[in-house]
Backbone as a ProteinNet text record, in pm:
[ID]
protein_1_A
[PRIMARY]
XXXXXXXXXXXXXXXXXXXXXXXXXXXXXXXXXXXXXXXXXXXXXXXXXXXXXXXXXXXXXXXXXXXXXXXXXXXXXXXXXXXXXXXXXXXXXXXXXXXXXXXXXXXXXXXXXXXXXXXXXXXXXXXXXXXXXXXXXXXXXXXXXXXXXXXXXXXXXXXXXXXXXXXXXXXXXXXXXXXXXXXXXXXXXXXXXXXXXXXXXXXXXXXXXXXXXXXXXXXXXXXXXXXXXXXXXXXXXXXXXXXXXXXXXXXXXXXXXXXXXXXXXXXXXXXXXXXXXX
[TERTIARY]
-718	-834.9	-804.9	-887.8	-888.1	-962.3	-901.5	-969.9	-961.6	-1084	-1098.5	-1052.1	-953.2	-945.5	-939.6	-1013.7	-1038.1	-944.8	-817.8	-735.1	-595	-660.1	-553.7	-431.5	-370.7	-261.5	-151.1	-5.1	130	154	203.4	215.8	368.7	439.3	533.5	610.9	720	798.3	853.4	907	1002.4	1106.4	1159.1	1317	1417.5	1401	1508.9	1472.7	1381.1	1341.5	1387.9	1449.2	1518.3	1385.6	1372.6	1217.6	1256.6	1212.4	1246.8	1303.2	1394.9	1413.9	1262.3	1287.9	1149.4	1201.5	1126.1	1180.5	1044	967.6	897.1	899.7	781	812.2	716.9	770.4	685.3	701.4	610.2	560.7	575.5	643.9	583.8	580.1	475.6	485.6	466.5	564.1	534.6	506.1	595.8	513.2	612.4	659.6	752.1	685.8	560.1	450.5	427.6	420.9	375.1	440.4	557.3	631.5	754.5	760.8	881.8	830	746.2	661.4	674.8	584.4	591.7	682	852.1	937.8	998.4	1006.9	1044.3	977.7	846.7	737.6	771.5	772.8	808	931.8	1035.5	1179.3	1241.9	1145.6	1156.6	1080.8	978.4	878.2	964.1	999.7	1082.9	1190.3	1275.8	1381.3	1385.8	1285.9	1237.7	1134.3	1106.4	1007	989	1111.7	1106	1258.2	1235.8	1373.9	1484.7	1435.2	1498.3	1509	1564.4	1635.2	1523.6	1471.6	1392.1	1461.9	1445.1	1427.2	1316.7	1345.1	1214.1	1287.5	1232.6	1245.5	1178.7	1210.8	1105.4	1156	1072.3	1050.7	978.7	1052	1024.1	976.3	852.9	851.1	765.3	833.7	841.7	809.2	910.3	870.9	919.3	822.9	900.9	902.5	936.2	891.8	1045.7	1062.2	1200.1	1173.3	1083.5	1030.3	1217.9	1313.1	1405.4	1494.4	1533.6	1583.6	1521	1403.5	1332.2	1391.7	1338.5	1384.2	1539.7	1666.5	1774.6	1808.6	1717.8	1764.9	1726.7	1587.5	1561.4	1660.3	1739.7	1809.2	1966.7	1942.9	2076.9	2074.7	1948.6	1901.3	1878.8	1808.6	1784.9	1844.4	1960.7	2029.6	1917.3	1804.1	1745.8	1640.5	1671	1606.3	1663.3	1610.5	1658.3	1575.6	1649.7	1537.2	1628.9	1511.3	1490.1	1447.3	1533.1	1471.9	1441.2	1307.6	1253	1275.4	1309.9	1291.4	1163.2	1115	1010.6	905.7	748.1	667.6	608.7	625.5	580.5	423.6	369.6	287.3	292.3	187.5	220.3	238.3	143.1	182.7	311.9	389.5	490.3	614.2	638.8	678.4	675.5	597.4	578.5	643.7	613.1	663.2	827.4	854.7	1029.2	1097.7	999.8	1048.8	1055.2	949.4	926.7	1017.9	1093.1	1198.3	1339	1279.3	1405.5	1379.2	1213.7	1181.2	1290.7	1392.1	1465.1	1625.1	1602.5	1681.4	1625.7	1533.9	1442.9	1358.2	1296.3	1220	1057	1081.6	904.4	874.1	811.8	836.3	732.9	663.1	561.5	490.7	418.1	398.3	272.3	315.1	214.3	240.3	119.7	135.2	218	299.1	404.8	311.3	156.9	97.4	111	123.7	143.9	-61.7	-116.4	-272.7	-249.1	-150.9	-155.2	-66.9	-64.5	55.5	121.3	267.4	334	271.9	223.3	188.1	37.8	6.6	-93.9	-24.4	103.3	158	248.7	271.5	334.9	277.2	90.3	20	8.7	23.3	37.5	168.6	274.5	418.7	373.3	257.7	335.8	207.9	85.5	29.3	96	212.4	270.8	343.8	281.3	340.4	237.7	139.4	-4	-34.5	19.4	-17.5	66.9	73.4	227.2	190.5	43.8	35.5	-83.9	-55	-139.3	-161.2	-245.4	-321.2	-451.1	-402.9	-555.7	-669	-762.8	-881.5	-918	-1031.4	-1097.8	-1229	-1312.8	-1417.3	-1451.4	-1342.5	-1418.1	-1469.1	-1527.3	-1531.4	-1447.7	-1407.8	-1291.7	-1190.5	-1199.1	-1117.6	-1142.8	-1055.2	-1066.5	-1052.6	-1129.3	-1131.2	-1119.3	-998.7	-967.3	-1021.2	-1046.4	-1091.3	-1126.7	-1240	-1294.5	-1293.2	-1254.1	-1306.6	-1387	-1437.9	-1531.9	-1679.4	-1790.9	-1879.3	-1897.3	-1858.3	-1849.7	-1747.7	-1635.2	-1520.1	-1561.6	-1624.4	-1641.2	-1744.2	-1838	-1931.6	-1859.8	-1752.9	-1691.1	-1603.2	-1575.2	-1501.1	-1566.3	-1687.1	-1763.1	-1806.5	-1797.1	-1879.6	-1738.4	-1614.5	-1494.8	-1505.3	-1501.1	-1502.2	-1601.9	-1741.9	-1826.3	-1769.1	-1699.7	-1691.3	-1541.6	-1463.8	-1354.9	-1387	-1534.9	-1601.2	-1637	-1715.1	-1786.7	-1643.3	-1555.8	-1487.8	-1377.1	-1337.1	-1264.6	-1256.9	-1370.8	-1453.5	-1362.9	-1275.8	-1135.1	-1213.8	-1318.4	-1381.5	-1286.3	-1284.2	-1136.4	-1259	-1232	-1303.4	-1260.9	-1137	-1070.2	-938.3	-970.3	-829.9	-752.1	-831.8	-702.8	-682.5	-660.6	-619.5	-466.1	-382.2	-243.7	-116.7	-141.9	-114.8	-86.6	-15.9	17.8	155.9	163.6	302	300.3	380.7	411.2	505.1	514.9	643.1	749	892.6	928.2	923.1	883.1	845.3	732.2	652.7	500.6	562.9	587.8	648.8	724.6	851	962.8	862.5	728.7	694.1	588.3	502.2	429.8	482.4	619.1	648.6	627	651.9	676.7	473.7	399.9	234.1	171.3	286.2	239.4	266.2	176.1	187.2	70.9	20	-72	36	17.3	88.5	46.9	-81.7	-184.5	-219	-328.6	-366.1	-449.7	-483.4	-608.8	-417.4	-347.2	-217.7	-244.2	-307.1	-341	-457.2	-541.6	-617.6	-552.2	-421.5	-335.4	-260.2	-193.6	-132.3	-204.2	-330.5	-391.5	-425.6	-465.2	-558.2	-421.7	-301	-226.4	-169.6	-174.1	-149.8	-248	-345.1	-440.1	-505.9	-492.3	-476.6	-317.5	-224.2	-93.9	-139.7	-230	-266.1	-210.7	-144.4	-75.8	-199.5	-169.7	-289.5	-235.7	-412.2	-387.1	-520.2	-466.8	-564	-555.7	-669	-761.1	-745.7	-640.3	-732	-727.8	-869.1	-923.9	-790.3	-771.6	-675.2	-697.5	-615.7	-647.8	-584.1	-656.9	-681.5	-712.9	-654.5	-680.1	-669.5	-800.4	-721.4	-702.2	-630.6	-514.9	-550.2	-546.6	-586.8	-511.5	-513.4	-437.6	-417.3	-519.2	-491.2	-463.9	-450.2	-454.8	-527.3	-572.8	-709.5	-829.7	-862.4	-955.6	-971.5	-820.3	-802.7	-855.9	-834.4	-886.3	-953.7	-1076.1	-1164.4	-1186.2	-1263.5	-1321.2	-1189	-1119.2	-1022.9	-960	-901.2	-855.5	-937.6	-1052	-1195	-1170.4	-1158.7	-1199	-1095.1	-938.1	-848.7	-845.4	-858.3	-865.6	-937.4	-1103.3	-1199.7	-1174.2	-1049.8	-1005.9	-883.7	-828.1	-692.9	-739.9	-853.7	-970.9	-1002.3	-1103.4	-1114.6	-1008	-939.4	-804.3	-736.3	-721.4	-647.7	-702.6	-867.9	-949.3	-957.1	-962	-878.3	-747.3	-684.6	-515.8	-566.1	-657.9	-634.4	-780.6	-785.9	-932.7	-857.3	-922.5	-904.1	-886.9	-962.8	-986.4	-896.4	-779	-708.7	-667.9	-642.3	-539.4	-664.6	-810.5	-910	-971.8	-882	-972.7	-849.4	-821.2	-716.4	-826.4	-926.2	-1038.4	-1046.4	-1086	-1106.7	-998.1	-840	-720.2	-680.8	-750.4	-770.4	-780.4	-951.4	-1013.3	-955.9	-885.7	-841.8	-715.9	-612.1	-496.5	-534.3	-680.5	-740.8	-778	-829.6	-876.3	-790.5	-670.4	-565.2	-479	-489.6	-476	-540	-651.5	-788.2	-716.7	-733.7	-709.5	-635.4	-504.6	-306.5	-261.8	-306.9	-249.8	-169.3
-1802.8	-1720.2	-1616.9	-1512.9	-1420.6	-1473	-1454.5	-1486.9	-1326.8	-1326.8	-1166.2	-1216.9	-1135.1	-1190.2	-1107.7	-1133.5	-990	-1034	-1076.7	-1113.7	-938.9	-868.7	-705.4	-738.3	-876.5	-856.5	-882.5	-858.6	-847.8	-1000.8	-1003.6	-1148.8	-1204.2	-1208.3	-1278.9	-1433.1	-1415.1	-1497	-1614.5	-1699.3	-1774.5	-1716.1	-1727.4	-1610.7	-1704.7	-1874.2	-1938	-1862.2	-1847.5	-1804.6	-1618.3	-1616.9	-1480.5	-1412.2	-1279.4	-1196.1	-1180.3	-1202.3	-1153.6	-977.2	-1015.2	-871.9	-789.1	-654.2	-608.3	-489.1	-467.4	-330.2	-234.5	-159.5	-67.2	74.4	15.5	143.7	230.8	386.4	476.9	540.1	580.7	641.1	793.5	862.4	976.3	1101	1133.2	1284.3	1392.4	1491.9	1622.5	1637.8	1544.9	1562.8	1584.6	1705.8	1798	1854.1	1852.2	1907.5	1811.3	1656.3	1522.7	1447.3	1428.3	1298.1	1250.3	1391.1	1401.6	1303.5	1366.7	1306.3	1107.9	1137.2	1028.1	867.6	969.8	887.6	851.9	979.5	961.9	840.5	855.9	777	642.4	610.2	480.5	405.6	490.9	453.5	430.9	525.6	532	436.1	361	248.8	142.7	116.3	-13.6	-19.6	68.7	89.7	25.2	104.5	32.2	-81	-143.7	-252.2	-378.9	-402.6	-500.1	-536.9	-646.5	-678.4	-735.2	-746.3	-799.2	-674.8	-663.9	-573.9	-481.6	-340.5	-265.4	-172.8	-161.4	-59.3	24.9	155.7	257.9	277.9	263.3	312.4	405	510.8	620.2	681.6	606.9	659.7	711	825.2	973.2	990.4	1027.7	1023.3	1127.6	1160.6	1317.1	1436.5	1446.6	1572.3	1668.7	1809.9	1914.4	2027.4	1961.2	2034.7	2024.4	1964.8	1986.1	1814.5	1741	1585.5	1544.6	1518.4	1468.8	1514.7	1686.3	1684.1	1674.8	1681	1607	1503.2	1404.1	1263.9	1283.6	1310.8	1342.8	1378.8	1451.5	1523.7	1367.6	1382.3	1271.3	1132.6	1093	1009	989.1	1171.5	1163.6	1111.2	1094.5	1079.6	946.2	862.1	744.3	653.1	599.6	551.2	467.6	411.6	328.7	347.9	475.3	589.6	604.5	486.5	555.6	589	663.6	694.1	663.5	664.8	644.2	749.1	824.7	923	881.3	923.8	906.3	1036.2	1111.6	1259.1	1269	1194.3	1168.1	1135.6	1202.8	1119.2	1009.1	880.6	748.1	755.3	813.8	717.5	656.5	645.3	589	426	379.8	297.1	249.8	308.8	332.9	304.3	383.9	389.7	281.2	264.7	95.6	-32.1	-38.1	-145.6	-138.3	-17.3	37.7	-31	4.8	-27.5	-170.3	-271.5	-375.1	-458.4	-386.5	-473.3	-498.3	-428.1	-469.9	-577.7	-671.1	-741.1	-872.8	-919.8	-1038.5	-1009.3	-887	-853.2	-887.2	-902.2	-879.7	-1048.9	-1051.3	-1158.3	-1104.8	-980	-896.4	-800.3	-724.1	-564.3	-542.4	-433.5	-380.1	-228.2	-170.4	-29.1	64	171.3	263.8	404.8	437.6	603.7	756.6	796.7	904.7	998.5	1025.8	1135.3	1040	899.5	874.7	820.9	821.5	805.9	648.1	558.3	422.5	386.8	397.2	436.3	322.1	316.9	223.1	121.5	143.4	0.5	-119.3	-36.9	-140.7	-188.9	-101.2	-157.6	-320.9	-278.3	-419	-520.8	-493.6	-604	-716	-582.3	-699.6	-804.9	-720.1	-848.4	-967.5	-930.9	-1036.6	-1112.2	-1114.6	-1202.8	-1327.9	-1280.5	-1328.8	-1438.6	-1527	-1659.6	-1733.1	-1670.9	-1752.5	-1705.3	-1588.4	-1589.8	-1549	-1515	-1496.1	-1302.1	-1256.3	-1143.7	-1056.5	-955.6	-914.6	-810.9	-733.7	-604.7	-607.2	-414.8	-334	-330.9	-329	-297.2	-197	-84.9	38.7	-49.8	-131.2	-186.7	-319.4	-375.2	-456	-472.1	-505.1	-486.8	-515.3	-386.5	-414	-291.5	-254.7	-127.1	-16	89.5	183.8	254.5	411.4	506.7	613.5	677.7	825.6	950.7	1004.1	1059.6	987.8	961.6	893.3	996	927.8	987.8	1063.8	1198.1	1273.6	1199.4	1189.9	1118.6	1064.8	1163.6	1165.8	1109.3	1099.9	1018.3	824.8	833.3	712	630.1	688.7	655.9	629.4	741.9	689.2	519.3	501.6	423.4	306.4	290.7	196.6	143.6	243.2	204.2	119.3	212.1	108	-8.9	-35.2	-152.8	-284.2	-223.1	-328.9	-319.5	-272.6	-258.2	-386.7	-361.7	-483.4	-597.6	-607.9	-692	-786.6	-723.5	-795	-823.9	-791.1	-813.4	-887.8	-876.7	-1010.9	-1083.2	-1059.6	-1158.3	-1200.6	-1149.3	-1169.8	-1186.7	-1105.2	-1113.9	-1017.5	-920.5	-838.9	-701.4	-640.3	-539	-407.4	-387.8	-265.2	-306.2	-327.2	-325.9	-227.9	-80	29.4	78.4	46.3	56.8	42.1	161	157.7	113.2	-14	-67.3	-206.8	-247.9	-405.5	-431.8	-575.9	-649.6	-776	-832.3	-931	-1026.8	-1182.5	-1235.8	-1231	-1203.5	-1210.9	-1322.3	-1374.2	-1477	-1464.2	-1441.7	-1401.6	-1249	-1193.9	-1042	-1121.8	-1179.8	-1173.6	-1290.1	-1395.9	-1473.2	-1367.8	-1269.3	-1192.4	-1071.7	-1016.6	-863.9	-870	-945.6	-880.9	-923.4	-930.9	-918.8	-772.9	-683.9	-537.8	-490.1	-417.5	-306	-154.9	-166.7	-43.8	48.7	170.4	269.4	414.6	366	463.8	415.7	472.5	429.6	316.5	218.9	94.9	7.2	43.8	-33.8	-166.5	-160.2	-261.2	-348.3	-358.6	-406.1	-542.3	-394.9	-508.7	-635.4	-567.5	-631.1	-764.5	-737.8	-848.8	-931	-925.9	-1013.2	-1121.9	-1013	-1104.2	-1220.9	-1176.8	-1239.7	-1366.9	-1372.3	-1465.4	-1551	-1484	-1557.1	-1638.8	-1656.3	-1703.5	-1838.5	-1844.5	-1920.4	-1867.4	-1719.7	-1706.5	-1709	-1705.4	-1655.9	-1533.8	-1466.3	-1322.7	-1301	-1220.8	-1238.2	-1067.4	-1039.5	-896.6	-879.3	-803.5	-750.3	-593.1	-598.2	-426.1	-296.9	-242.5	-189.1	-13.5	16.9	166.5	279	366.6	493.2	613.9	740.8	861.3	908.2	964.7	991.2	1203.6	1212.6	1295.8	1405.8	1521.5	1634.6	1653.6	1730.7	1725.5	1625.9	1486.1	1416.4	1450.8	1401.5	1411.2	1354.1	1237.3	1161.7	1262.4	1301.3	1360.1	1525.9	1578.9	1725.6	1692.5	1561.5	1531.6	1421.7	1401.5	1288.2	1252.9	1322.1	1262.5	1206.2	1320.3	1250.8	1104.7	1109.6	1019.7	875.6	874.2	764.5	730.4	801.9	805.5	714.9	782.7	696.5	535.5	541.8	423.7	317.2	341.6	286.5	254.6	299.5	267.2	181.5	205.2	76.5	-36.7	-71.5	-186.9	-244.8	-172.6	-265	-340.6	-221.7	-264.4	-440.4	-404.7	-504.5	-654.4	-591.9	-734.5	-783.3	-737.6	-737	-843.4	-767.7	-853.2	-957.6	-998.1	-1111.1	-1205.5	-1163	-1227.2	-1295.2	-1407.9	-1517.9	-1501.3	-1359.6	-1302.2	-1149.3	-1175.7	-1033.2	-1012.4	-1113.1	-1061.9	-1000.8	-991.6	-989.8	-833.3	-750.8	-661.5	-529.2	-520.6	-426.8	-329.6	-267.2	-182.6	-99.8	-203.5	-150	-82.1	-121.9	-71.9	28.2	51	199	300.5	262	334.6	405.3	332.2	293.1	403.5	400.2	495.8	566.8	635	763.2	829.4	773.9	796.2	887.2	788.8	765.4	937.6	957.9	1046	1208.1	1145.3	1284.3	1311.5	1222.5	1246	1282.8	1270.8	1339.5	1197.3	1074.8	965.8	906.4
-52.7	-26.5	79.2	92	181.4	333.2	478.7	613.4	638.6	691.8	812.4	932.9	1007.9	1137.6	1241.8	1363	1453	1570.9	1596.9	1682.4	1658.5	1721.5	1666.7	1823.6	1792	1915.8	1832.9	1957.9	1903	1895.4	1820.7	1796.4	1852.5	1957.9	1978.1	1961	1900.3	1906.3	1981.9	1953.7	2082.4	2105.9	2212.6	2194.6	2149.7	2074.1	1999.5	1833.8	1817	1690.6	1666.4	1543.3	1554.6	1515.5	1525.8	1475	1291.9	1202.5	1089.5	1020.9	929.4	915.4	874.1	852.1	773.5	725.9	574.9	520.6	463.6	578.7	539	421.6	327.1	181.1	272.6	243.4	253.8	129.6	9.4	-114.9	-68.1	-140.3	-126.6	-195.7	-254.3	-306.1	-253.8	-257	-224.9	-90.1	3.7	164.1	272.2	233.1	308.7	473.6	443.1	572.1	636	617.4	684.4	717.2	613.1	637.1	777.4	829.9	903.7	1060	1113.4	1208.3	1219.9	1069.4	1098.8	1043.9	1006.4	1024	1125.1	1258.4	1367.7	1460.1	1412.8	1542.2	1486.3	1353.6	1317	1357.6	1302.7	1342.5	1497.2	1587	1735.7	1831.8	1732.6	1793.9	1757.8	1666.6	1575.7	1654.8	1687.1	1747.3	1938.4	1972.7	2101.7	2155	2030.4	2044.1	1952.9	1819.2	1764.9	1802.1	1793.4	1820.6	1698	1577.6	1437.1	1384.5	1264.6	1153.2	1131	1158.8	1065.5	1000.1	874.5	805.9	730.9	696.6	675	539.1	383.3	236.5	251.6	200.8	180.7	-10.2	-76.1	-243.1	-320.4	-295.1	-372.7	-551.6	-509.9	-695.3	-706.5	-792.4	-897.9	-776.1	-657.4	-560.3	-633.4	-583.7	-639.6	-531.7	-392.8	-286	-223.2	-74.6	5.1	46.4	27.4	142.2	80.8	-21.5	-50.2	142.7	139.9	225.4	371.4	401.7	475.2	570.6	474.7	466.7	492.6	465.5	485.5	633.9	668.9	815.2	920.3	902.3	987.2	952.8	870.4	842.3	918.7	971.3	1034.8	1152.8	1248.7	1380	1379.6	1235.7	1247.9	1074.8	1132.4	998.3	934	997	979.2	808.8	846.6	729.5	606.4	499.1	345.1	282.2	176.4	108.3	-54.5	-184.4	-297.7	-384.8	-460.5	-516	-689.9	-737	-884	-895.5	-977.8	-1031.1	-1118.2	-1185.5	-1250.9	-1198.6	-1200.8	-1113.8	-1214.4	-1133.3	-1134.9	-1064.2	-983.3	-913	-822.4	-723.3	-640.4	-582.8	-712.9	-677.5	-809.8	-902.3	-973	-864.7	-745	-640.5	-568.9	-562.9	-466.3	-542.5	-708.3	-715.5	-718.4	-733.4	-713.7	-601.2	-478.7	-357	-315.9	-423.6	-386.2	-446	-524.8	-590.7	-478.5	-378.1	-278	-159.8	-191.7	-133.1	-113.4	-215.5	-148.6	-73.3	-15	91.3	266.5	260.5	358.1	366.2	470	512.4	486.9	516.2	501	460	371.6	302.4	306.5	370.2	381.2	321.9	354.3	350.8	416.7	387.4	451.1	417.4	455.1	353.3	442.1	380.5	434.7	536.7	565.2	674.4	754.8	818.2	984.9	1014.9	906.2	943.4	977.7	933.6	1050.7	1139.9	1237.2	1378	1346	1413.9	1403.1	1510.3	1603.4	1656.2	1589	1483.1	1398.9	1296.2	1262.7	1135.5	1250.9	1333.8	1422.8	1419.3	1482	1483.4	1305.8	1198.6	1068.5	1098.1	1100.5	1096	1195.3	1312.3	1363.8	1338.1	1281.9	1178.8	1065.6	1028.8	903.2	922.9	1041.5	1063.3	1015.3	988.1	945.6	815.3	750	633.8	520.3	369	330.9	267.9	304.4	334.8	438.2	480.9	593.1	580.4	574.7	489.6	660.1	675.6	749.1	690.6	757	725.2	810.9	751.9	799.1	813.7	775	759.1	831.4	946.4	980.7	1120	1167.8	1309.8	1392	1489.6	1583.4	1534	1388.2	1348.3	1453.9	1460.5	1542.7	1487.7	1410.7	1320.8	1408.8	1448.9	1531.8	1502.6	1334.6	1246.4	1090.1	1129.5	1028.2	855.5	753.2	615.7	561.9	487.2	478.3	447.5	457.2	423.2	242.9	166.4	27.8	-1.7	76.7	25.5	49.5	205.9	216.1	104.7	39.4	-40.6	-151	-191.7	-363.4	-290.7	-174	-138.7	-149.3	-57.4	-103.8	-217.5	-303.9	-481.4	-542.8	-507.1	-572.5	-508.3	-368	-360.4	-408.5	-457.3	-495.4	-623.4	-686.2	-857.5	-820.6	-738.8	-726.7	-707.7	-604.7	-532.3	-664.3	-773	-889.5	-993.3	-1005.7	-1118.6	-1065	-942	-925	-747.7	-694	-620.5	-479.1	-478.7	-341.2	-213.5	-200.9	-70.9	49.8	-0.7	82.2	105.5	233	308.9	272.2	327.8	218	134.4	35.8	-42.6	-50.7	-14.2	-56.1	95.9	158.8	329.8	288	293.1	267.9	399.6	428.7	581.6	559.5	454.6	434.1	406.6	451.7	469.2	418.8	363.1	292.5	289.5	284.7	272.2	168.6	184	85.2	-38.4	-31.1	-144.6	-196.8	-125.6	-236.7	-299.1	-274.2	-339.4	-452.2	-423.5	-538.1	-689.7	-638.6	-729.4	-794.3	-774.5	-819	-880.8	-836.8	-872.6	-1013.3	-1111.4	-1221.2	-1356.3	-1196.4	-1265.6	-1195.7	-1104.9	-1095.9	-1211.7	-1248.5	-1373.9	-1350.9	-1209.2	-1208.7	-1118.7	-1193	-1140.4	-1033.5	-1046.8	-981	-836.6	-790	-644.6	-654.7	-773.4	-776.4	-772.6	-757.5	-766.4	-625.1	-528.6	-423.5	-473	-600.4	-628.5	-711.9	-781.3	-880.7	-760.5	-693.4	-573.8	-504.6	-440.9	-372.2	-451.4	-615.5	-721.9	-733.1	-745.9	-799.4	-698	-606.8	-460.9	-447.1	-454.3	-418.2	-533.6	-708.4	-791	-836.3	-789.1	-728	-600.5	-570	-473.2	-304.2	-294.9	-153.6	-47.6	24.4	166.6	229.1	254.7	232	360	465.8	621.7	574.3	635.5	683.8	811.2	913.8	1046.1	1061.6	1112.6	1172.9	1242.2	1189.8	1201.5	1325.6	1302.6	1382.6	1266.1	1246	1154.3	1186.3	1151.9	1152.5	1013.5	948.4	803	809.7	783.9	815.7	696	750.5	640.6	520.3	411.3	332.6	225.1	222.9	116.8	10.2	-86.9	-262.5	-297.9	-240.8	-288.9	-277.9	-146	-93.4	-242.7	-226.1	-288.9	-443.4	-522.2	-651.9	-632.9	-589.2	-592.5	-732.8	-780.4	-876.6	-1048	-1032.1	-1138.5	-1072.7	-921.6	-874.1	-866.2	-885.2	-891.6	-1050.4	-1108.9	-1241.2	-1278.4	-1244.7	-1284.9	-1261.5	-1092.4	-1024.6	-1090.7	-1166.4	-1211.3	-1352.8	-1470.3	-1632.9	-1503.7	-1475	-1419.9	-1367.4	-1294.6	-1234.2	-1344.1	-1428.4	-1582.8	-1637.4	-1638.8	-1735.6	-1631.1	-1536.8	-1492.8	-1509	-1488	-1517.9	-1658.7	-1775	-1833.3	-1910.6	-1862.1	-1835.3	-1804.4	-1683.7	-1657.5	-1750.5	-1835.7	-1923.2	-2016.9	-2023.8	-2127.4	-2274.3	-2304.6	-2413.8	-2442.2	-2358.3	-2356.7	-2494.3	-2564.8	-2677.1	-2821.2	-2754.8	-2878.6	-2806.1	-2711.2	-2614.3	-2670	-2795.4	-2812.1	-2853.1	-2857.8	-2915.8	-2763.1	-2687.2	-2530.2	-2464.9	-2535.1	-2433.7	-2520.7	-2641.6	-2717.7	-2629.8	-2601.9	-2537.4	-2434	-2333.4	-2193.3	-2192	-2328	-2331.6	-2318.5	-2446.1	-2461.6	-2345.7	-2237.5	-2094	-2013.1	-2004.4	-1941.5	-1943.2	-2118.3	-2208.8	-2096.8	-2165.3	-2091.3	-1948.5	-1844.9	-1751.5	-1665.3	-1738.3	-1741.6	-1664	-1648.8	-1590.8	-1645.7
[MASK]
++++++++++++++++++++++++++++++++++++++++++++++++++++++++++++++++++++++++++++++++++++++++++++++++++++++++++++++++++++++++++++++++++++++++++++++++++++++++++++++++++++++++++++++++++++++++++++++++++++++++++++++++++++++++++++++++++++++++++++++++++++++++++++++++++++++++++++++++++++++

């Protein structure tokens, strides 16, 4: 099951106990203007404040901008920095499950989105949660979050409506599921990877269902946020809702008792998919 938990501290170690490795995905399209920032701040916090293995993935799908050499420069300053190139766009969350296939190198694989809207010291407070749970996901929604620049008012409303539509169709009890700020054990990753199949941004809906219908344990804490100009969510709301809302069905779905009698509905669902260029 899902716990909310409002404890936002660093979670330290014993110093007999080594810190686990960790291999942060950053997704990214087209973010030649954002991403640089905030590979430095990541790689330069990790560097001076964890004491186990970090690494930063950064996987590229379908750029048609410069983020490839980007990512390159800053790589020279911090080896810590790889990156993954798709020439094809996948998606973002297409991208993610790419990256997640490099979960049994690692003890913990996490992510967060290429603008820097969750600082590296909240992405810290998840890892060091993950002695208590086998994943740890931000929340914008619970009390104790700290919102720097909060979401446009119209964005937060389509936000809310997805979440009661996740809320009713598969019942997790989770605050924000699409808070792009979660970490994971490697073992709940490597027993679930191959029940991701959403390639879009409802791709964390696929992620947590499958997580917690798996039986893993999966904690919520309040996180710190700036959401950062320039989205793509924000720039295509409504196609981006639209999509999000045929991949939610669909997934619920997949997981229905009656999937193999619902081929009329996943007609439909291509046709959508179709309309919408997804």
């Amino acid at each position: 099951g899902v716990q909310a938990c409002a404890l936002p501290i660093l979670f330290t170690r014993p110093v007999t106990s080594p810190a686990p490795s960790v291999l942060l995905l950053i997704p990214a399209y087209n973010e030649e203007e954002r991403i640089e920032p905030t590979l430095r701040d990541y790689a330069a916090y990790f560097r001076a404040h964890y004491p186990g293995r970090f690494e930063i993935l950064v996987v590229l799908n379908g750029c048609r901008d410069n983020t490839l050499a980007v990512v390159q420069r800053v790589a020279k300053d911090f080896p810590e920095v790889q990156v993954e190139n798709f020439p094809a766009p996948i998606g973002k969350g297409g991208a993610l499950i790419e990256g997640l296939r490099h979960a049994p190198k690692v003890d913990l694989i996490g992510y967060v989105d290429a603008d820097g809207a969750t600082p590296p010291e909240a992405f810290h407070r998840l890892i060091g949660h993950t002695a208590w749970a086998d994943c740890v996901i931000g929340s914008r929604w619970l009390d104790g979050a700290v919102l720097h620049q909060a979401q446009p008012l119209f964005r937060r409303f389509t936000s809310r409506c997805f979440h009661a539509l996740v809320e009713l169709l598969f019942g997790m009890g989770i605050a924000d599921t699409q808070c792009p700020a979660k970490v994971a054990r490697r073992e709940a990753i490597e027993a679930i990877h191959g029940h991701l199949r959403i390639a879009d941004l409802a791709f964390d809906v696929n992620l947590l269902y499958s997580l917690t219908h798996a039986g893993f344990k999966v904690i919520e804490l309040p996180t710190e946020w700036t959401d950062k100009l320039g989205s793509k969510v924000t720039s295509s709301l409504f196609r981006s809702s639209a999509i999000m809302f045929c991949s939610t069905v669909r997934l619920r779905l997949v997981y229905s008792p009656f999937y193999d009698r619902q081929q009329p509905l996943l007609c439909v669902g291509d046709w959508l998919y179709h309309v919408l260029r997804a």
